[in-house]
Structure formats: C-alpha cells, structure tokens
PDB file of C-alpha atoms and ligand atoms in Angstrom:
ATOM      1  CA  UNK A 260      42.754  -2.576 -15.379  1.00 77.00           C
ATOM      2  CA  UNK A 261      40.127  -4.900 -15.867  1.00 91.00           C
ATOM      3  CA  UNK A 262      40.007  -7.778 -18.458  1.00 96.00           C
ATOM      4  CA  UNK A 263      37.197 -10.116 -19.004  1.00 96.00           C
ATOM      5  CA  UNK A 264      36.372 -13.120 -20.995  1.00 97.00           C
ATOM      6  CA  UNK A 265      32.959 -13.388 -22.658  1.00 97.00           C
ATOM      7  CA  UNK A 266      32.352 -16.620 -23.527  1.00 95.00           C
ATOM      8  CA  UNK A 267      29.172 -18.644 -25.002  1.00 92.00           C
ATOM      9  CA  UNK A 268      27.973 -20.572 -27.701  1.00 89.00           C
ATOM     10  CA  UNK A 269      27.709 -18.922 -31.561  1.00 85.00           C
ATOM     11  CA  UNK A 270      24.751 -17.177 -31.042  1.00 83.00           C
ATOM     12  CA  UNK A 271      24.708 -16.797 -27.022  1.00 89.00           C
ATOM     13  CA  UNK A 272      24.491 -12.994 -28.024  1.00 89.00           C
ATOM     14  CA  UNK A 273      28.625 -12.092 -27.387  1.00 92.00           C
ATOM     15  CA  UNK A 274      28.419  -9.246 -29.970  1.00 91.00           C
ATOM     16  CA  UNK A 275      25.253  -8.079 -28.454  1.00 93.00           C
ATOM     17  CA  UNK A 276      26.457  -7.626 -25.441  1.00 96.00           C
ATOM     18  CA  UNK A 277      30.417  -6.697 -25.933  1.00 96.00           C
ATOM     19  CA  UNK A 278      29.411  -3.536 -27.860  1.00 96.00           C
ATOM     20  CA  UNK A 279      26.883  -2.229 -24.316  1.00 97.00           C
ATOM     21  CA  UNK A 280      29.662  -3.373 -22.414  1.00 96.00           C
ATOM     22  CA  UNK A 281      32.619  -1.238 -24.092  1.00 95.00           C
ATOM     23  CA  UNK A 282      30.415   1.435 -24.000  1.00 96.00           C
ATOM     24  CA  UNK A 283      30.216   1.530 -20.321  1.00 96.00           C
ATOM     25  CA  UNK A 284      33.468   0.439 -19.240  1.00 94.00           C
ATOM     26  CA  UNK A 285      35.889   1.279 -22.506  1.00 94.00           C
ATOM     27  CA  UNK A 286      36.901  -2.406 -22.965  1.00 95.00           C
ATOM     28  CA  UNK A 287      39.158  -2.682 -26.079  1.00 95.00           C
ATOM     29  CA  UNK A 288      37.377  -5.379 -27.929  1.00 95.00           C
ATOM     30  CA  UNK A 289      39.214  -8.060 -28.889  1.00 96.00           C
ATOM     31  CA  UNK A 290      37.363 -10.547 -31.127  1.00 96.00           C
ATOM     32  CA  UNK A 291      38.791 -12.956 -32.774  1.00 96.00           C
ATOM     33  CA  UNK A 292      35.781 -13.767 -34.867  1.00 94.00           C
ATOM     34  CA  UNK A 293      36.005 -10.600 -36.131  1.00 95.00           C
ATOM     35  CA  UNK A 294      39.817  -9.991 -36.523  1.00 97.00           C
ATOM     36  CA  UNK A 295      39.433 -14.022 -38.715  1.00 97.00           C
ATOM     37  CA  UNK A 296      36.652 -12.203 -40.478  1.00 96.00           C
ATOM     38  CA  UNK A 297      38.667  -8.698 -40.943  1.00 96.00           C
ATOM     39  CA  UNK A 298      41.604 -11.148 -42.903  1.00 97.00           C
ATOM     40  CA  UNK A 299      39.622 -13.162 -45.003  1.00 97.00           C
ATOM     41  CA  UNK A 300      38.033  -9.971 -46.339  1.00 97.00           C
ATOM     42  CA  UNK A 301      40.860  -8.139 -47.361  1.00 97.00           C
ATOM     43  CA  UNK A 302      42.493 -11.363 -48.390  1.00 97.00           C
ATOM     44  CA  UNK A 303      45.230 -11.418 -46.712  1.00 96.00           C
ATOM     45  CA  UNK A 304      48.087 -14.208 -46.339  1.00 96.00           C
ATOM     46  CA  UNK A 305      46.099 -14.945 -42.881  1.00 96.00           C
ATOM     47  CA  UNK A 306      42.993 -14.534 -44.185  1.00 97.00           C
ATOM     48  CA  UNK A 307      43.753 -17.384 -47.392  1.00 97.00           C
ATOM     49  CA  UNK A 308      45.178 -19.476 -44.940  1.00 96.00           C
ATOM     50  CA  UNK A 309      42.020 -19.572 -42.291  1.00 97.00           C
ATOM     51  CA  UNK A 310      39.381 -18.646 -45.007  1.00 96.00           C
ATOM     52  CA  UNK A 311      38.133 -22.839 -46.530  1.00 95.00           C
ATOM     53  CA  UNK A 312      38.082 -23.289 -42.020  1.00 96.00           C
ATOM     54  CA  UNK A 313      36.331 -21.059 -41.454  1.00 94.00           C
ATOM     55  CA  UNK A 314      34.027 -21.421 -44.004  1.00 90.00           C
ATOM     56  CA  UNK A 315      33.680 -24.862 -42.756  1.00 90.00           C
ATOM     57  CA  UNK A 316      32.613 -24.025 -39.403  1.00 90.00           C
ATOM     58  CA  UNK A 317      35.356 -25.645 -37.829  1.00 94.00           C
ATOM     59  CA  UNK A 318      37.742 -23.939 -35.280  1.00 96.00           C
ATOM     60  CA  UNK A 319      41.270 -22.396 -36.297  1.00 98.00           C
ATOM     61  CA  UNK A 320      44.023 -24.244 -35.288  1.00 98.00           C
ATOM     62  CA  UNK A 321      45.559 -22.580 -31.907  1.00 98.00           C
ATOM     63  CA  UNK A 322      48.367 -22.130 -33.234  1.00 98.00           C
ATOM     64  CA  UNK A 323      47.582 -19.564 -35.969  1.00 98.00           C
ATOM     65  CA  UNK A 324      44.520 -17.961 -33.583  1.00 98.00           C
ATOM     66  CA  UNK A 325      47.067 -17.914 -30.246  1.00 98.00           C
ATOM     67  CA  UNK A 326      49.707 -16.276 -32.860  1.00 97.00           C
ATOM     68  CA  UNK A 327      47.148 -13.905 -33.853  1.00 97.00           C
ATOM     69  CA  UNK A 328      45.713 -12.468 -30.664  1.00 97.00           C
ATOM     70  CA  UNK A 329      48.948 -12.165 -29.252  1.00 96.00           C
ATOM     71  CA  UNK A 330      49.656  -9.252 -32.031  1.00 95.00           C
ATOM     72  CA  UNK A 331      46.542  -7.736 -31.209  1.00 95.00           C
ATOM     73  CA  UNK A 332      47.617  -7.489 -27.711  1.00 95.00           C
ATOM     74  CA  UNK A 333      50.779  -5.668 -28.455  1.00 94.00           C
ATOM     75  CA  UNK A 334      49.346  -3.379 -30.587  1.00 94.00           C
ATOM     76  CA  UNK A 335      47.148  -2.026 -27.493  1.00 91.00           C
ATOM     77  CA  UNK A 336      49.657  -1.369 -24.417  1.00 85.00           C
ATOM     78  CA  UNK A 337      47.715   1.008 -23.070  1.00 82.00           C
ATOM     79  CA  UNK A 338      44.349  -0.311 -23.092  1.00 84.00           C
ATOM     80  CA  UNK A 339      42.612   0.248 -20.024  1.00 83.00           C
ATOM     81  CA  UNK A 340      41.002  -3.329 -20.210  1.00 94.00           C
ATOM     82  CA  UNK A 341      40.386  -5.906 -22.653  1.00 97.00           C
ATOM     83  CA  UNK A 342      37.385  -7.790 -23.356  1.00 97.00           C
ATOM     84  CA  UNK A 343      37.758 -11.293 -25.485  1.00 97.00           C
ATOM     85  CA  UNK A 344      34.961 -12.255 -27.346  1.00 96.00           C
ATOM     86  CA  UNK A 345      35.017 -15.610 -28.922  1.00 95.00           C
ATOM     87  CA  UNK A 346      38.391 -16.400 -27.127  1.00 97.00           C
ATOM     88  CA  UNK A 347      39.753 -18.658 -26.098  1.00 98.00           C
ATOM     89  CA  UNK A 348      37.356 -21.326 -27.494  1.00 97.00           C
ATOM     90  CA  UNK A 349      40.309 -24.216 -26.494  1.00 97.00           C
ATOM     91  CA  UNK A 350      42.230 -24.869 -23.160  1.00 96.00           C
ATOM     92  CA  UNK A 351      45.470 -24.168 -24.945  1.00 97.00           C
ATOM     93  CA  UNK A 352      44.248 -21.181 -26.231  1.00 98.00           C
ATOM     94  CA  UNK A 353      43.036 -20.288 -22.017  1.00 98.00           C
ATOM     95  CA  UNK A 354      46.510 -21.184 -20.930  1.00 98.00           C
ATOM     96  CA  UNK A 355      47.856 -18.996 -23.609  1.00 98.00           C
ATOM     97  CA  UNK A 356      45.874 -16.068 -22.382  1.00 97.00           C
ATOM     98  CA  UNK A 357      46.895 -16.414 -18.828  1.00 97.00           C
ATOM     99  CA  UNK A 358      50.767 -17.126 -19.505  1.00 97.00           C
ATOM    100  CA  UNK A 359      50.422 -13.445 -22.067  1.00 95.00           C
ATOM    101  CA  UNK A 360      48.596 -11.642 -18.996  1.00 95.00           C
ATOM    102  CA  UNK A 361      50.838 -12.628 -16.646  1.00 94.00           C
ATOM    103  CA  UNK A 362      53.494 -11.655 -18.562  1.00 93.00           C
ATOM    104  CA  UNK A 363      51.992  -7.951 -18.466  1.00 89.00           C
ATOM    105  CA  UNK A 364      51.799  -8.150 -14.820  1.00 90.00           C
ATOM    106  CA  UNK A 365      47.742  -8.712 -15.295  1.00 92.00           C
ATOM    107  CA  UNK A 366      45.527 -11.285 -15.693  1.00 94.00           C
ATOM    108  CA  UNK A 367      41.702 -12.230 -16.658  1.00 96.00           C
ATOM    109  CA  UNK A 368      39.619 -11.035 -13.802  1.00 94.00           C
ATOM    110  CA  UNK A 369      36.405 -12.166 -14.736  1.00 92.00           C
ATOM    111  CA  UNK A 370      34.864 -14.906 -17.032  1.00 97.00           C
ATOM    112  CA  UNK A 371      31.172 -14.582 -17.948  1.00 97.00           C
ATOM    113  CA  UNK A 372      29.872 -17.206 -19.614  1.00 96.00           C
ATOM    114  CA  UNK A 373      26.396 -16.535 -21.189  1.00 95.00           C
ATOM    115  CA  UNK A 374      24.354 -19.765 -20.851  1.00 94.00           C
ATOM    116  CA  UNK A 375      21.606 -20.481 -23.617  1.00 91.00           C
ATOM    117  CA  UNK A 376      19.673 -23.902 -24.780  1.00 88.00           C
ATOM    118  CA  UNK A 377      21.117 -25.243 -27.620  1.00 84.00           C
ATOM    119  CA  UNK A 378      17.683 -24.835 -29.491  1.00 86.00           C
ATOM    120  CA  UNK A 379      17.452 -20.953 -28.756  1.00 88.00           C
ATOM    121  CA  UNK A 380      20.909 -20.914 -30.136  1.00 84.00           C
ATOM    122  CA  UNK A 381      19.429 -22.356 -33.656  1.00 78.00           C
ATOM    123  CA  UNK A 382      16.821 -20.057 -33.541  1.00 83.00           C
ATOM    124  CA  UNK A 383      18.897 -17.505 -33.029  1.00 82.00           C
ATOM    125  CA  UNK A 384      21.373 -18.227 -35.863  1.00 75.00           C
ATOM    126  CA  UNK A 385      18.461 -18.617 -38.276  1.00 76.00           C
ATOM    127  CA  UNK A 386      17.446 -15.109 -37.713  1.00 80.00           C
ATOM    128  CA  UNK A 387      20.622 -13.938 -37.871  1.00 76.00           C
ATOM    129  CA  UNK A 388      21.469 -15.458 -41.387  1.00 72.00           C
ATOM    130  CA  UNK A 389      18.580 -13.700 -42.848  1.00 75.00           C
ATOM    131  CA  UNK A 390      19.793 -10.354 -41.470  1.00 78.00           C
ATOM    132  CA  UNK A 391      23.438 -10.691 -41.679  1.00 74.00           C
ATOM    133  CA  UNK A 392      24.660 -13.040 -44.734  1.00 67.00           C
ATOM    134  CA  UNK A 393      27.155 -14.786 -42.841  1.00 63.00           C
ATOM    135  CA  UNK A 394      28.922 -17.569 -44.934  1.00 61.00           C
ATOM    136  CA  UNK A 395      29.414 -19.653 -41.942  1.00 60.00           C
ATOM    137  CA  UNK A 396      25.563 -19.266 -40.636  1.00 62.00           C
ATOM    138  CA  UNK A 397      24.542 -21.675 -43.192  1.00 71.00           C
ATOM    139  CA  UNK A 398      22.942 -24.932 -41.249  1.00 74.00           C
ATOM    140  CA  UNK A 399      25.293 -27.398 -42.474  1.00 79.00           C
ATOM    141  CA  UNK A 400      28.155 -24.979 -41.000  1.00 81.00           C
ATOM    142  CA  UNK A 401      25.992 -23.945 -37.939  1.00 79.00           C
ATOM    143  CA  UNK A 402      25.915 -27.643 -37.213  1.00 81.00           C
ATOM    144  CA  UNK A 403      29.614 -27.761 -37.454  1.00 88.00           C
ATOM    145  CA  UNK A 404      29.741 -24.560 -35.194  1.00 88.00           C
ATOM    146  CA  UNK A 405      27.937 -25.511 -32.338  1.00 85.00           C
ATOM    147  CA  UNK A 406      29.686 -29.054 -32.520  1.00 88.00           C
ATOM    148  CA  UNK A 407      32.655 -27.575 -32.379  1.00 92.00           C
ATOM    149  CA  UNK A 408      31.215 -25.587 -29.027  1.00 91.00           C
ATOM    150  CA  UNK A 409      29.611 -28.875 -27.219  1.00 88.00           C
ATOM    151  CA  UNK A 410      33.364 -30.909 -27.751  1.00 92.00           C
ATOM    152  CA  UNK A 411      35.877 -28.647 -27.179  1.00 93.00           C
ATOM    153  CA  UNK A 412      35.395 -25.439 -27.008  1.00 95.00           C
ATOM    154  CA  UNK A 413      33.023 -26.325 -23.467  1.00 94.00           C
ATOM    155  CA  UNK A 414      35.775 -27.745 -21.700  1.00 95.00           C
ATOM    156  CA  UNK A 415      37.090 -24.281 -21.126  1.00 97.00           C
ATOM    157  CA  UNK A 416      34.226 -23.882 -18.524  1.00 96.00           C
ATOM    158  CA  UNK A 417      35.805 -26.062 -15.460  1.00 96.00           C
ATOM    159  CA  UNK A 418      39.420 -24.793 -16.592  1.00 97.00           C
ATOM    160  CA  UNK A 419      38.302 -21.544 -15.081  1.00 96.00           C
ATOM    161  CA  UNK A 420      35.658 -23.134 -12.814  1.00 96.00           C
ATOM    162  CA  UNK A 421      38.703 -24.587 -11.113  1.00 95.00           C
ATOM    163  CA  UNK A 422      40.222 -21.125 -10.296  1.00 91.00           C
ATOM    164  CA  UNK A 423      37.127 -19.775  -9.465  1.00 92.00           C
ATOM    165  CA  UNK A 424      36.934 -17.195 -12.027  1.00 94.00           C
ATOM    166  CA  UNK A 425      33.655 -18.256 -13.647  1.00 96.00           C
ATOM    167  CA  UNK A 426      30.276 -16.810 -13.426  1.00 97.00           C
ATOM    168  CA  UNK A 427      27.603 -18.077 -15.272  1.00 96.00           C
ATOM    169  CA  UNK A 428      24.587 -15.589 -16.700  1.00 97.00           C
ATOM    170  CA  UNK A 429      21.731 -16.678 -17.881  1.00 95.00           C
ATOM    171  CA  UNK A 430      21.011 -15.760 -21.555  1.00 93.00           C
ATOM    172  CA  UNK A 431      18.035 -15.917 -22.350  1.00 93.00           C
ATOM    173  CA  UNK A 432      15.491 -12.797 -21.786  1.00 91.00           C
ATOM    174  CA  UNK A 433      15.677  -8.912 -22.599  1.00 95.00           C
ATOM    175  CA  UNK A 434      19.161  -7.987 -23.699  1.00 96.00           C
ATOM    176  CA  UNK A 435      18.701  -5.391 -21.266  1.00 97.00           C
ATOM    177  CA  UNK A 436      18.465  -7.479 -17.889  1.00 97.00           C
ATOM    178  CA  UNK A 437      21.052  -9.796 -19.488  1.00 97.00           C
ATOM    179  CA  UNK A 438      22.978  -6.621 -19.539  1.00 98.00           C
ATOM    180  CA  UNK A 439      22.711  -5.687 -16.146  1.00 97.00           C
ATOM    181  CA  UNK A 440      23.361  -9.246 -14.832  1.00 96.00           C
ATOM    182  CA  UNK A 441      26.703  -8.992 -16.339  1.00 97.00           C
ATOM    183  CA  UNK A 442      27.539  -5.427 -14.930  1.00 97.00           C
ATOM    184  CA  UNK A 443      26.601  -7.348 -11.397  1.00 96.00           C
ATOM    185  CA  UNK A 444      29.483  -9.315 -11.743  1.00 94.00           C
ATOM    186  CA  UNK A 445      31.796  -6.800 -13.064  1.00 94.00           C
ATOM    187  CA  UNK A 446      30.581  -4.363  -9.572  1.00 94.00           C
ATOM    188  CA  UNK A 447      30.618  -6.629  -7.301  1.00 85.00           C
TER     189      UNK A 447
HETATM  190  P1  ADP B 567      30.291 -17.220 -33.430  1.00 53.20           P
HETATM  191  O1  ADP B 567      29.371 -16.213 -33.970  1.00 53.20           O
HETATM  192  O2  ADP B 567      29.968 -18.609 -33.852  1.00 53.20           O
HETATM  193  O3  ADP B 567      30.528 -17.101 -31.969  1.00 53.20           O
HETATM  194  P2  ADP B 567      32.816 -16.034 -34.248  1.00 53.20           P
HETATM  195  O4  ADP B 567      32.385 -14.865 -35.025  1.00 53.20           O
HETATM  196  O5  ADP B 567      33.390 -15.801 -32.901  1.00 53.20           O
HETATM  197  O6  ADP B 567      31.673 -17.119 -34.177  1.00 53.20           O
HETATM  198  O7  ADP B 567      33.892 -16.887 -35.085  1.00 53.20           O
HETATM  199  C1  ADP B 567      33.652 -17.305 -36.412  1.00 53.20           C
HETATM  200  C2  ADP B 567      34.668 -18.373 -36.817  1.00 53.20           C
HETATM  201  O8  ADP B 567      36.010 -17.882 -36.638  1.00 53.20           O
HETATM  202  C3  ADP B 567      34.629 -19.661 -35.982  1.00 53.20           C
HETATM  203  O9  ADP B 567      33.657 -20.558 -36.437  1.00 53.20           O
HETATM  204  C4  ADP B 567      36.065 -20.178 -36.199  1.00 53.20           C
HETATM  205  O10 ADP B 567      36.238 -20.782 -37.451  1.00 53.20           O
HETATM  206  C5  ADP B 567      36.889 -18.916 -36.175  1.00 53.20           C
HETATM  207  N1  ADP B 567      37.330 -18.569 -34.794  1.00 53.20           N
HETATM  208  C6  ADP B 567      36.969 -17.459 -34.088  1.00 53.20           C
HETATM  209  N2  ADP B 567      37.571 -17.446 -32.888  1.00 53.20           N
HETATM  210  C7  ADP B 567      38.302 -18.581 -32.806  1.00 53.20           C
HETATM  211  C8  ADP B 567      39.126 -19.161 -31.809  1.00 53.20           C
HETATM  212  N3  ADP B 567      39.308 -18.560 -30.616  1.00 53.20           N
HETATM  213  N4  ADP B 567      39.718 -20.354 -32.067  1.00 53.20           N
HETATM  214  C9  ADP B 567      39.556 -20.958 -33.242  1.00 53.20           C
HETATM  215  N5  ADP B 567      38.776 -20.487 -34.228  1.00 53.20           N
HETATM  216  C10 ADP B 567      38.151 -19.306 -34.036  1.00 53.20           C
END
C-alpha cells in the first residue's frame, strides 16, 4: 500500500494530475476540496456550516476538515492506496494524518509538492474561472486563497522536509513531463 500527499498551491494543477495518477496506480482519491464542495452542494448540515468559508476563500477550521477526512478514511478499508489532494493544508491537519495512518499500521510514503510561481498560479486561476464557474475563483477570493497558501498552509513543507518525505516537482511545463516527474518519485 502506497499513500501519497499531493500538495501545491490552488492552481499548482493537483486535479490535473491526481486523476493521471489514479489511473495508473488506483489511488482512492481523497480530496477534500471536493468532498467541502460535494456538501455544500447538496446542502448538507456540513455543507451550511463550511459553505460562507469557503466562499470566502479562507481555510476550514481543522477541526471540522480533520473530522471529515477521517470518515472518508473509514469508509475505504480496503483501498489499495490513498492519494490526498488539497490535504493537509495545516500542520495539525499533517499530524492528524500521520497519528490516523499509523493507527492503520501505514503511513504517508511520499509527499510531492508541485512547485509553481505565484504569478502562473493567477494565470492559471483566471483561466480556470472562465471554464469552470467556481464561486471561490473570483479574484477577491483567489487573493484570499493563495494568502491562505503563502501563511499557513506552506509551513507544511519543512514539517515533512524534516522527515525526509518531501520531493519537490517542478510545475510548470507539459502536464505530461510533469506527469512523469511525479511517477519518478513514486518508482524510485
Ligand atoms: P484549490 O483549488 O484552491 O486547491 P480546493 O478545491 O482544494 O482548492 O479547496 C477549496 C476550498 O475548500 C478551500 O479554499 C478551503 O476553503 C476548503 N478546503 C479544502 N481543503 C481544505 C483543508 N485541508 N483545510 C481547510 N480547508 C480546506
């Protein structure tokens, strides 16, 4: 079993690549982007709760988002590996991962963090708003977002530089060769 961490900025291209990377490996996909996104939709008591923050561009508490991924774990105990997308974003939330791993007997194998300028990432977003719609890819909120990146959600980088579990890929360039950068470090 192998679980990874994809981590990035909004916009470092984490959906991009998770869905190429489940196909090869058969990852279960754990975003928690999506799952927040899945709630508010179907308006559900999570989903009122975390709707006006997320709207806002700021992060979810860790206590709701910790509370949330941990259900999503137990509902897949036989996944072959997990891939988290857009978690953890906060040191509690990368302590939280590790202490719910360990308690499987596993752990997070690999972190690859995707690194891209922080003015690709606004040009990035900007296309992406035309195509998509996202509420939260308006610029005030984008602003908000990739604040919310540079001050905390960054300091997860020398948590796991510390245990030597981070590798860095470079993100900018054919999705392809970003691709195959990642599989490198998966292989090796
Ligand atoms: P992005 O495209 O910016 O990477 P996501 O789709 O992963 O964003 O998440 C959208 C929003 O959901 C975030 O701006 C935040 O409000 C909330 N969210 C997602 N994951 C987390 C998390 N791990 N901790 C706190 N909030 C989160």
């Amino acid at each position: 079993m192998i679980n990874l961490v994809l981590f990035g900025p909004p916009g470092a291209g984490k959906g991009t690549q998770s869905e190429k990377l489940i196909k090869k490996y058969g990852f279960v996909h754990i975003s928690t982007g999506d799952l927040f996104r899945w709630h508010t939709k179907n308006d559900t008591a999570l989903g009122k709760r975390v709707k006006e923050i997320m709207n806002s561009g700021a992060l979810v508490p860790d206590e709701i988002t910790i509370a949330m991924l941990k259900e999503e774990l137990d509902k897949n105990p036989q996944a072959k590996g997990f891939l988290f997308d857009g978690f953890p974003r906060t040191v509690p939330q990368a302590e939280a991962l590790d202490k719910f791993m360990k308690d499987n007997g596993s752990a997070i194998h690999f972190v690859v963090a995707l690194d891209v300028t922080e003015e690709e990432l606004r040009v990035r977003i900007a296309k992406r708003k035309q195509t998509e719609n996202r509420a939260d890819d308006e610029e005030e909120k984008l602003n908000k977002r990739v604040n919310e990146y540079f001050t905390k959600t960054i300091h997860v980088l020398p948590y796991y530089e510390k245990q030597k579990r981070l590798n860095t890929v470079h993100g900018i360039g054919e999705i392809e060769e970003i691709f195959g950068n990642i599989c490198k470090v998966i292989d090796k």
